[in-house]
CSV table of C-alpha atoms in Angstrom, one decimal:
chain,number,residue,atom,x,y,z
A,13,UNK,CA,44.1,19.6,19.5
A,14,UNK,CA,40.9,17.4,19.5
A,15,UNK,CA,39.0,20.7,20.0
A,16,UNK,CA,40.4,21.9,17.1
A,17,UNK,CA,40.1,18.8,15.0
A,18,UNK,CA,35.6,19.4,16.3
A,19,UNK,CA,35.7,22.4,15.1
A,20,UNK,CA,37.2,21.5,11.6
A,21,UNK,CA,34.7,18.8,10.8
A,22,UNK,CA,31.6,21.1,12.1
A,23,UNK,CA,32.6,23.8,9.6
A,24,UNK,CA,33.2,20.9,6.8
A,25,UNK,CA,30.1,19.1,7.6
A,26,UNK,CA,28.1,22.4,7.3
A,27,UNK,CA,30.2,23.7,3.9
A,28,UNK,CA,29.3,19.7,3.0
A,29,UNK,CA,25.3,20.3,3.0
A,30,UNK,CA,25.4,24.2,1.7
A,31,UNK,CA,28.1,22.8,-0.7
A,32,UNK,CA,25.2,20.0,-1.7
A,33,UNK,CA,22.0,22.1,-1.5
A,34,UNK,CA,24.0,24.5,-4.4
A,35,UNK,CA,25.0,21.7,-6.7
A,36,UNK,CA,21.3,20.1,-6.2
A,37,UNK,CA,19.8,23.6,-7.4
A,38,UNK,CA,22.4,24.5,-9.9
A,39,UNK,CA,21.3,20.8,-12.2
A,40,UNK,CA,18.1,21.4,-11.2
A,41,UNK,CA,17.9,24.7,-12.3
A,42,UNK,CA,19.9,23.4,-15.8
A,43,UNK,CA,17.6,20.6,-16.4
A,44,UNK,CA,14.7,23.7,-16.1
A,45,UNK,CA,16.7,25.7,-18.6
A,46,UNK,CA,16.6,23.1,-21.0
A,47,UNK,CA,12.9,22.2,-20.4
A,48,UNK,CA,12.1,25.9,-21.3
A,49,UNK,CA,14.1,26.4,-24.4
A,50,UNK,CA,11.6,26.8,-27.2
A,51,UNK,CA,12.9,24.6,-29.8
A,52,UNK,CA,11.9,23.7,-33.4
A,53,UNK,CA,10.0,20.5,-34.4
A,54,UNK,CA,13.0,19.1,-36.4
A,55,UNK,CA,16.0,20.0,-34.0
A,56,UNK,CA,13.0,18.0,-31.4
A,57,UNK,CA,12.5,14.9,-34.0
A,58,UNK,CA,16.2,14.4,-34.3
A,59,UNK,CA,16.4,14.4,-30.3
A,60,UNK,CA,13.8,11.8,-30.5
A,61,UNK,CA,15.7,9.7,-32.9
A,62,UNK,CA,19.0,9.6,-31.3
A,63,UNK,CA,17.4,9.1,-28.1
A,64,UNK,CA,16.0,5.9,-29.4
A,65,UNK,CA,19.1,5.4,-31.2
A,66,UNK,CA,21.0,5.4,-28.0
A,67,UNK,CA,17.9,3.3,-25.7
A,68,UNK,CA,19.1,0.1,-28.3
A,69,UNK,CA,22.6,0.2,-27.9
A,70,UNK,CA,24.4,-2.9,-26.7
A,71,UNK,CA,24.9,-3.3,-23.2
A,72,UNK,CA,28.5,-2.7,-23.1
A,73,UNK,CA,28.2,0.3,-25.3
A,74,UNK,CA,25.7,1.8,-22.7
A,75,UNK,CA,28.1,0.8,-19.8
A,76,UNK,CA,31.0,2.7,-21.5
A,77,UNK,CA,29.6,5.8,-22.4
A,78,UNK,CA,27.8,5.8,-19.0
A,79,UNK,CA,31.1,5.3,-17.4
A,80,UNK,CA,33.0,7.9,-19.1
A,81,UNK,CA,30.2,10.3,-18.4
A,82,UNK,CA,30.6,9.4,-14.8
A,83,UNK,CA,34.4,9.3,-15.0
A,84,UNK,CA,34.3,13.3,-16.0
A,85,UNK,CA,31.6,13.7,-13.4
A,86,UNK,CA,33.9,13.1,-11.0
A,87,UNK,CA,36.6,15.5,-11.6
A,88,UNK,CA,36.2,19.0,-9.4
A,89,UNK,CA,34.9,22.0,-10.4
A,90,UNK,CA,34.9,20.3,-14.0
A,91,UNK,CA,32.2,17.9,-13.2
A,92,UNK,CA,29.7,20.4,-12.4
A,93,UNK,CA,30.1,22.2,-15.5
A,94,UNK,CA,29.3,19.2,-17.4
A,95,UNK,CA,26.7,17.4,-15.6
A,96,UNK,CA,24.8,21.2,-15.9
A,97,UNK,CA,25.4,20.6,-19.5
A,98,UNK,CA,23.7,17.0,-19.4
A,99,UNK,CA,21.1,18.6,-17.5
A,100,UNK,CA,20.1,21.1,-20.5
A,101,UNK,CA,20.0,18.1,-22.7
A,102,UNK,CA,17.7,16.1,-20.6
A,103,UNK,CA,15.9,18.7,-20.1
A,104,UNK,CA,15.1,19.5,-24.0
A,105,UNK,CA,14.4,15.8,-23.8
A,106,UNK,CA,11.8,16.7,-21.6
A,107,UNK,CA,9.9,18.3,-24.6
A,108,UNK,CA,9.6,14.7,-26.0
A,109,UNK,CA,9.4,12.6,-23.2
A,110,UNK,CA,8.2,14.3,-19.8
A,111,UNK,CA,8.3,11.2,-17.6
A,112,UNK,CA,11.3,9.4,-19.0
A,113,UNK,CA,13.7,12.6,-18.7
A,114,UNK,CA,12.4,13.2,-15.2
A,115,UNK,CA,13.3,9.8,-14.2
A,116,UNK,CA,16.7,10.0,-15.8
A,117,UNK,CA,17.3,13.5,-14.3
A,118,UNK,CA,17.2,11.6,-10.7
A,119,UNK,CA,19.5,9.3,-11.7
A,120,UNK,CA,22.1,11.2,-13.2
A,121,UNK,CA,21.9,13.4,-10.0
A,122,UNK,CA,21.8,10.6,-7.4
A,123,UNK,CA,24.9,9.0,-9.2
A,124,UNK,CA,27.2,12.2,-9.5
A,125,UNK,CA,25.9,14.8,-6.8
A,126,UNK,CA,27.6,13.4,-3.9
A,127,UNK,CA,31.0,12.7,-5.7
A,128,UNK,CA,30.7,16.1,-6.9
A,129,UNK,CA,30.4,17.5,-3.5
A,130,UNK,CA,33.2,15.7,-2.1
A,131,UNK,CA,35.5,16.1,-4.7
A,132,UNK,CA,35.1,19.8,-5.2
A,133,UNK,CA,35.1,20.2,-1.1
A,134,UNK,CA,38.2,18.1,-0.9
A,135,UNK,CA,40.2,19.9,-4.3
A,136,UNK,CA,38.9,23.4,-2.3
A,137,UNK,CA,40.1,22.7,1.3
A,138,UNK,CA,43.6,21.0,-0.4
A,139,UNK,CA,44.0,24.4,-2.3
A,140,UNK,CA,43.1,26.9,0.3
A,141,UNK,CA,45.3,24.8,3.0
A,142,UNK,CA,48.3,24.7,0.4
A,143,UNK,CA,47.5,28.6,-0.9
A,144,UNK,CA,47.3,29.8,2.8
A,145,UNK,CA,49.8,27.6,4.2
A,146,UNK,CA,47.6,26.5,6.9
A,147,UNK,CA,48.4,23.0,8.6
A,148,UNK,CA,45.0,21.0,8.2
A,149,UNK,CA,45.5,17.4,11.2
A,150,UNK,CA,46.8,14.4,8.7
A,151,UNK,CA,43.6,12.7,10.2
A,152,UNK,CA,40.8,15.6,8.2
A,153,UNK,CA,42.5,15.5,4.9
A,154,UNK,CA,42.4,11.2,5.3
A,155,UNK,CA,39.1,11.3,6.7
A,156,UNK,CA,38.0,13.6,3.3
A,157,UNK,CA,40.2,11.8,0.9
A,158,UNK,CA,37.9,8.4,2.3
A,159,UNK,CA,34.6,10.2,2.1
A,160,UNK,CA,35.2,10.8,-1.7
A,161,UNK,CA,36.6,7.3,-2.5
A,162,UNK,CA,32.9,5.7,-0.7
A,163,UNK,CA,30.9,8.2,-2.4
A,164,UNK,CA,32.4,7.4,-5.5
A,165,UNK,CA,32.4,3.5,-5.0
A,166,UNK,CA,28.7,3.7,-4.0
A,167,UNK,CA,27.9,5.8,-7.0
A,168,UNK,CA,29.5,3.2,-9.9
A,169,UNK,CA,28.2,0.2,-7.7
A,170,UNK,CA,24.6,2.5,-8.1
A,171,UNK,CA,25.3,2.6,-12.2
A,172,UNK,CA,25.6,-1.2,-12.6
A,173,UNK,CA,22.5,-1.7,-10.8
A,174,UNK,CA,20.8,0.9,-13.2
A,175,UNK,CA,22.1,0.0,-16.3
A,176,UNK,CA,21.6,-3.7,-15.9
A,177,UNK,CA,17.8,-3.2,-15.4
């Protein structure tokens, strides 16, 4: 059984990091996507604007709409699709400030990749196991189910730190 149990968390630990390196390309390659789109002066200047409308927010405001961001981060399979579409939209961002969306590219991915991962790995090995009727040890799914609560806790612990600089 404890052989078993080895093998199980070899396979998941290698899905973990292909899982990762896929996720890690996919908002990287959406961030390039947006940085590429040719895109006219006045669709730029009202980026602009409601870029610096949104840097002088009050700090609650920031915190809530950065938490509900994170919040639908979170959720498998969904998550990816729209942190890709954040991507594109710091990305054309990039047109106007190249520095400042670069730096807020990390962030966003450093606060939602590993969640992503997790989530997505745990929502995929729940399905299959149920789908295939395959008995998974009680100890995996716990030891997954954990993995996703700490990589979630250490991301919103991340996003107070940033938002309060």
């Amino acid at each position: 059984m404890s052989q078993q149990r080895l093998i199980i968390l070899r396979w998941y630990g290698s899905i973990r990091l292909y899982l990762l390196l896929s996720i890690i390309l996919a908002l990287v390659g959406s961030y390039m996507l947006g940085y590429s789109l040719v895109l006219p002066s006045s669709y730029l200047t009202m980026l602009s604007n409601e870029a610096e409308a949104a840097a002088s927010l009050p700090f609650l405001i920031r915190f809530i709409d950065g938490l509900i961001a994170l919040i639908i981060a979170y959720i498998p399979y969904a998550g990816i699709g729209w942190m890709s579409y954040n991507m594109i939209g710091v990305g054309e961002l990039g047109l106007i400030h190249p520095l400042q969306s670069i730096v807020q590219m990390f962030y966003l991915m450093i606060l939602t990749v590993f969640p992503m991962v997790d989530g997505t790995l745990l929502a995929t090995v729940l399905i299959i196991s149920k789908l295939s009727r395959i008995q998974l040890p009680a100890n995996f799914i716990r030891s997954t189910l954990i993995q996703y609560s700490i990589s979630v806790g250490v991301s919103l612990v991340l996003f107070l730190i940033l938002i309060s600089l």
